[in-house]
XYZ file of N, CA and C in Angstrom:
378
model
N 0.832 -1.172 0.000
C 0.000 0.000 0.000
C 0.888 1.250 0.000
N 0.533 2.201 -0.883
C 1.309 3.438 -0.992
C 0.808 4.508 -0.036
N 1.700 5.279 0.465
C 1.320 6.376 1.357
C 0.769 7.539 0.518
N -0.240 8.149 1.016
C -0.846 9.284 0.318
C 0.063 10.509 0.449
N 0.232 11.238 -0.660
C 1.054 12.457 -0.523
C 0.299 13.535 0.257
N 1.058 14.264 1.022
C 0.438 15.357 1.795
C -0.027 16.453 0.842
N -1.225 16.994 1.095
C -1.676 18.105 0.231
C -0.821 19.353 0.492
N -0.508 20.059 -0.588
C 0.296 21.272 -0.425
C -0.585 22.398 0.100
N -0.027 23.195 0.958
C -0.779 24.305 1.552
C -0.705 25.519 0.649
N -1.740 26.309 0.700
C -1.781 27.559 -0.056
C -0.824 28.555 0.597
N -0.069 29.272 -0.201
C 0.847 30.265 0.388
C 0.068 31.512 0.836
N -0.143 31.638 2.125
C -0.901 32.779 2.648
C -0.035 34.018 2.817
N 1.274 33.860 2.817
C 2.174 35.010 2.956
C 1.975 35.981 1.795
N 1.793 35.455 0.591
C 1.597 36.333 -0.575
C 0.319 37.144 -0.418
N -0.733 36.530 0.070
C -1.998 37.240 0.281
C -1.842 38.315 1.351
N -1.145 38.003 2.416
C -0.915 38.989 3.479
C -0.109 40.170 2.940
N 0.886 39.904 2.117
C 1.692 40.984 1.538
C 0.845 41.890 0.655
N -0.031 41.312 -0.138
C -0.891 42.111 -1.015
C -1.823 42.989 -0.192
N -2.436 42.421 0.840
C -3.334 43.196 1.696
C -2.576 44.327 2.385
N -1.379 44.053 2.857
C -0.574 45.084 3.501
C -0.231 46.209 2.522
N 0.162 45.870 1.301
C 0.471 46.892 0.296
C -0.754 47.725 -0.052
N -1.920 47.086 -0.120
C -3.148 47.843 -0.382
C -3.439 48.804 0.767
N -3.221 48.360 1.985
C -3.431 49.216 3.157
C -2.525 50.437 3.100
N -1.266 50.229 2.806
C -0.320 51.347 2.706
C -0.726 52.278 1.572
N -1.121 51.731 0.429
C -1.535 52.561 -0.708
C -2.704 53.459 -0.331
N -3.743 52.895 0.301
C -4.910 53.702 0.633
C -4.624 54.705 1.748
N -3.691 54.395 2.638
C -3.311 55.376 3.654
C -2.617 56.569 3.005
N -1.762 56.326 2.039
C -1.061 57.409 1.347
C -2.021 58.181 0.462
N -2.854 57.473 -0.281
C -3.792 58.129 -1.193
C -4.816 58.962 -0.432
N -5.181 58.545 0.751
C -6.165 59.277 1.542
C -5.656 60.598 2.057
N -4.350 60.780 2.139
C -3.810 62.031 2.661
C -3.553 63.058 1.558
N -3.859 62.728 0.313
C -3.627 63.667 -0.773
C -4.667 64.781 -0.830
N -5.840 64.569 -0.275
C -6.902 65.578 -0.317
C -6.548 66.748 0.601
N -6.903 67.935 0.160
C -6.675 69.142 0.951
C -7.530 69.072 2.215
N -6.947 69.238 3.412
C -7.761 69.186 4.625
C -8.695 70.390 4.703
N -9.831 70.170 5.334
C -10.825 71.226 5.488
C -10.307 72.285 6.452
N -10.604 73.528 6.154
C -10.187 74.645 6.989
C -10.771 74.476 8.392
N -9.927 74.526 9.413
C -10.374 74.290 10.782
C -11.262 75.410 11.323
N -11.242 76.576 10.684
C -12.069 77.689 11.140
C -13.518 77.565 10.665
N -13.818 76.582 9.803
C -15.161 76.410 9.259
C -15.872 75.293 10.012
N -17.105 75.557 10.438
C -17.952 74.549 11.061
C -19.048 74.205 10.065
N -19.131 72.943 9.664
C -20.075 72.548 8.629
C -21.516 72.552 9.117
N -22.427 72.780 8.171
C -23.850 72.679 8.438
C -24.172 71.210 8.641
N -25.060 70.881 9.584
C -25.403 69.481 9.846
C -26.731 69.144 9.167
N -26.754 68.023 8.489
C -27.990 67.502 7.910
C -28.037 66.012 8.195
N -29.192 65.431 8.048
C -29.344 64.002 8.282
C -29.820 63.313 7.014
N -29.410 62.064 6.861
C -29.870 61.188 5.776
C -29.570 61.725 4.387
N -28.448 62.377 4.202
C -28.044 62.826 2.879
C -26.774 62.104 2.471
N -26.659 61.835 1.190
C -25.460 61.186 0.679
C -24.373 62.236 0.540
N -23.202 61.986 1.132
C -22.110 62.944 1.074
C -21.190 62.692 -0.100
N -20.461 63.710 -0.502
C -19.467 63.608 -1.558
C -18.174 64.244 -1.073
N -17.104 63.854 -1.673
C -15.810 64.430 -1.348
C -15.731 65.853 -1.864
N -14.859 66.659 -1.267
C -14.777 68.065 -1.634
C -13.382 68.447 -2.100
N -12.884 67.882 -3.192
C -11.525 68.217 -3.607
C -11.379 69.645 -4.128
N -12.348 70.149 -4.883
C -12.261 71.484 -5.471
C -13.430 72.344 -5.022
N -13.643 72.408 -3.732
C -14.784 73.146 -3.203
C -14.382 74.567 -2.814
N -15.347 75.454 -2.933
C -15.187 76.838 -2.493
C -15.630 76.901 -1.034
N -14.727 77.276 -0.141
C -15.033 77.366 1.289
C -15.458 78.796 1.592
N -16.612 78.925 2.274
C -17.140 80.246 2.617
C -17.216 80.355 4.130
N -16.477 81.310 4.688
C -16.475 81.529 6.135
C -17.728 82.293 6.551
N -17.971 82.344 7.846
C -19.167 83.008 8.377
C -19.213 84.485 8.028
N -18.047 85.115 7.879
C -18.015 86.538 7.533
C -18.062 86.777 6.022
N -18.228 85.713 5.241
C -18.351 85.849 3.795
C -17.062 85.727 3.012
N -15.938 85.522 3.696
C -14.665 85.355 2.988
C -14.686 84.067 2.177
N -14.118 84.128 0.974
C -14.052 82.978 0.081
C -12.638 82.417 0.100
N -12.526 81.096 0.241
C -11.237 80.421 0.261
C -11.280 79.244 -0.693
N -10.173 79.008 -1.388
C -10.055 77.867 -2.292
C -8.674 77.259 -2.140
N -8.622 76.000 -1.764
C -7.367 75.276 -1.546
C -6.421 76.007 -0.604
N -6.979 76.541 0.473
C -6.170 77.176 1.499
C -5.762 78.604 1.220
N -6.238 79.197 0.124
C -5.885 80.580 -0.197
C -7.148 81.412 -0.348
N -7.050 82.661 0.121
C -8.194 83.556 0.037
C -8.439 83.953 -1.419
N -9.709 83.944 -1.813
C -10.123 84.304 -3.169
C -10.921 85.601 -3.075
N -10.649 86.519 -3.970
C -11.301 87.828 -3.911
C -12.700 87.851 -4.523
N -12.948 87.000 -5.541
C -14.254 87.069 -6.210
C -14.642 85.709 -6.782
N -15.903 85.613 -7.157
C -16.412 84.398 -7.795
C -15.723 84.191 -9.134
N -15.501 85.269 -9.870
C -14.838 85.165 -11.176
C -13.441 84.576 -11.038
N -12.707 85.011 -10.025
C -11.366 84.486 -9.784
C -11.424 82.996 -9.482
N -12.381 82.598 -8.650
C -12.538 81.182 -8.309
C -12.818 80.343 -9.556
N -13.718 80.807 -10.403
C -14.081 80.036 -11.589
C -12.940 79.959 -12.596
N -12.088 80.977 -12.646
C -10.954 80.909 -13.569
C -9.913 79.892 -13.099
N -9.883 79.595 -11.797
C -8.937 78.611 -11.270
C -9.374 77.173 -11.548
N -10.655 76.977 -11.847
C -11.178 75.636 -12.112
C -11.009 75.284 -13.581
N -10.817 73.994 -13.854
C -10.809 73.554 -15.248
C -12.255 73.452 -15.741
N -12.434 73.310 -17.043
C -13.766 73.347 -17.643
C -14.734 72.317 -17.059
N -14.347 71.054 -16.861
C -15.313 70.105 -16.288
C -15.727 70.456 -14.858
N -14.816 71.002 -14.070
C -15.136 71.345 -12.680
C -16.074 72.545 -12.598
N -16.087 73.400 -13.613
C -16.977 74.564 -13.610
C -18.439 74.180 -13.792
N -18.702 73.001 -14.333
C -20.092 72.602 -14.549
C -20.778 72.227 -13.250
N -20.040 71.698 -12.295
C -20.615 71.292 -11.020
C -19.732 71.829 -9.891
N -20.112 72.970 -9.336
C -19.317 73.663 -8.316
C -19.831 73.278 -6.930
N -18.889 72.986 -6.019
C -19.242 72.648 -4.635
C -18.888 73.804 -3.712
N -19.802 74.089 -2.794
C -19.596 75.138 -1.787
C -19.596 74.468 -0.420
N -18.602 74.817 0.408
C -18.547 74.352 1.798
C -18.789 75.580 2.671
N -20.046 75.802 3.093
C -20.333 76.999 3.896
C -20.108 76.765 5.382
N -19.750 77.821 6.069
C -19.684 77.781 7.522
C -21.119 77.707 8.054
N -21.278 77.037 9.175
C -22.607 76.893 9.773
C -23.233 78.244 10.095
N -22.413 79.226 10.447
C -22.928 80.535 10.851
C -23.101 81.502 9.691
N -22.871 81.074 8.465
C -23.090 81.932 7.300
C -24.582 82.159 7.124
N -24.967 83.416 6.927
C -26.380 83.742 6.749
C -26.921 83.085 5.477
N -28.160 82.610 5.559
C -28.770 81.894 4.429
C -28.867 82.778 3.196
N -29.192 84.058 3.368
C -29.316 84.939 2.200
C -27.969 85.127 1.502
N -26.870 85.089 2.265
C -25.548 85.182 1.649
C -25.240 83.930 0.835
N -25.623 82.771 1.362
C -25.399 81.518 0.651
C -26.215 81.461 -0.638
N -27.462 81.883 -0.575
C -28.316 81.895 -1.767
C -27.773 82.885 -2.789
N -27.321 84.036 -2.332
C -26.745 85.040 -3.231
C -25.474 84.518 -3.893
N -24.647 83.838 -3.124
C -23.417 83.268 -3.662
C -23.723 82.220 -4.728
N -24.691 81.365 -4.457
C -25.077 80.339 -5.430
C -25.621 80.989 -6.702
N -26.398 82.046 -6.565
C -26.936 82.748 -7.738
C -25.820 83.385 -8.561
N -24.819 83.953 -7.881
C -23.690 84.542 -8.615
C -22.889 83.477 -9.345
N -22.710 82.303 -8.714
C -22.005 81.207 -9.377
C -22.760 80.759 -10.630
N -24.072 80.668 -10.517
C -24.883 80.286 -11.688
C -24.803 81.357 -12.773
N -24.814 82.620 -12.385
C -24.725 83.711 -13.360
C -23.371 83.725 -14.065
N -22.328 83.266 -13.374
C -20.980 83.244 -13.950
C -20.724 81.997 -14.798
N -21.696 81.058 -14.845
C -21.536 79.916 -15.733
C -21.566 78.548 -15.095
N -21.699 78.452 -13.782
C -21.784 77.139 -13.137
C -23.155 76.534 -13.416
N -23.180 75.306 -13.938
C -24.455 74.666 -14.248
C -25.139 74.130 -12.997
N -24.356 73.540 -12.102
C -24.886 73.007 -10.847
C -24.082 73.577 -9.692
N -24.768 73.918 -8.606
C -24.111 74.380 -7.393
C -24.519 73.431 -6.272
N -23.536 72.715 -5.723
C -23.787 71.746 -4.657
C -23.279 72.305 -3.337
N -24.083 72.170 -2.297
C -23.684 72.638 -0.975
C -23.272 71.426 -0.149
N -22.045 71.434 0.339
C -21.497 70.314 1.101
C -21.772 70.559 2.580
N -22.360 69.547 3.233
C -22.685 69.652 4.649
C -22.145 68.452 5.403
N -22.259 68.499 6.707
C -21.833 67.394 7.553
C -23.002 66.434 7.721
N -22.721 65.138 7.636
C -23.774 64.137 7.787
C -24.265 64.137 9.226
N -25.587 64.171 9.407
C -26.183 64.153 10.739
C -26.212 62.750 11.320
N -26.481 62.658 12.595
C -26.510 61.353 13.274
C -27.895 60.770 13.172
């Protein structure tokens, strides 16, 4: 009677290495986004689907406009900094204390300057 050969084991080290490399990749890729200005407190809403804000216009409570960490003087200046596809769908990150009429006015000016869609980014509610 012949002895049965032992079944070969699957190499799990290769799988662990791949998972580890993916973890490192996503940790590095996640830090590429511009961090949100710490002086801005987001508006809270519930049950809304959130989106990332890579090219968003940040509006402080006093009405100051910021883009990628730099103060912007006007809506026209902001739109010239965006490439053509980004101008079609503009995102605004308003401070919680920004007056509603200022936000509506800002959105209207963006639409008048050529933005097809104006999205307001808020904090997801609990």
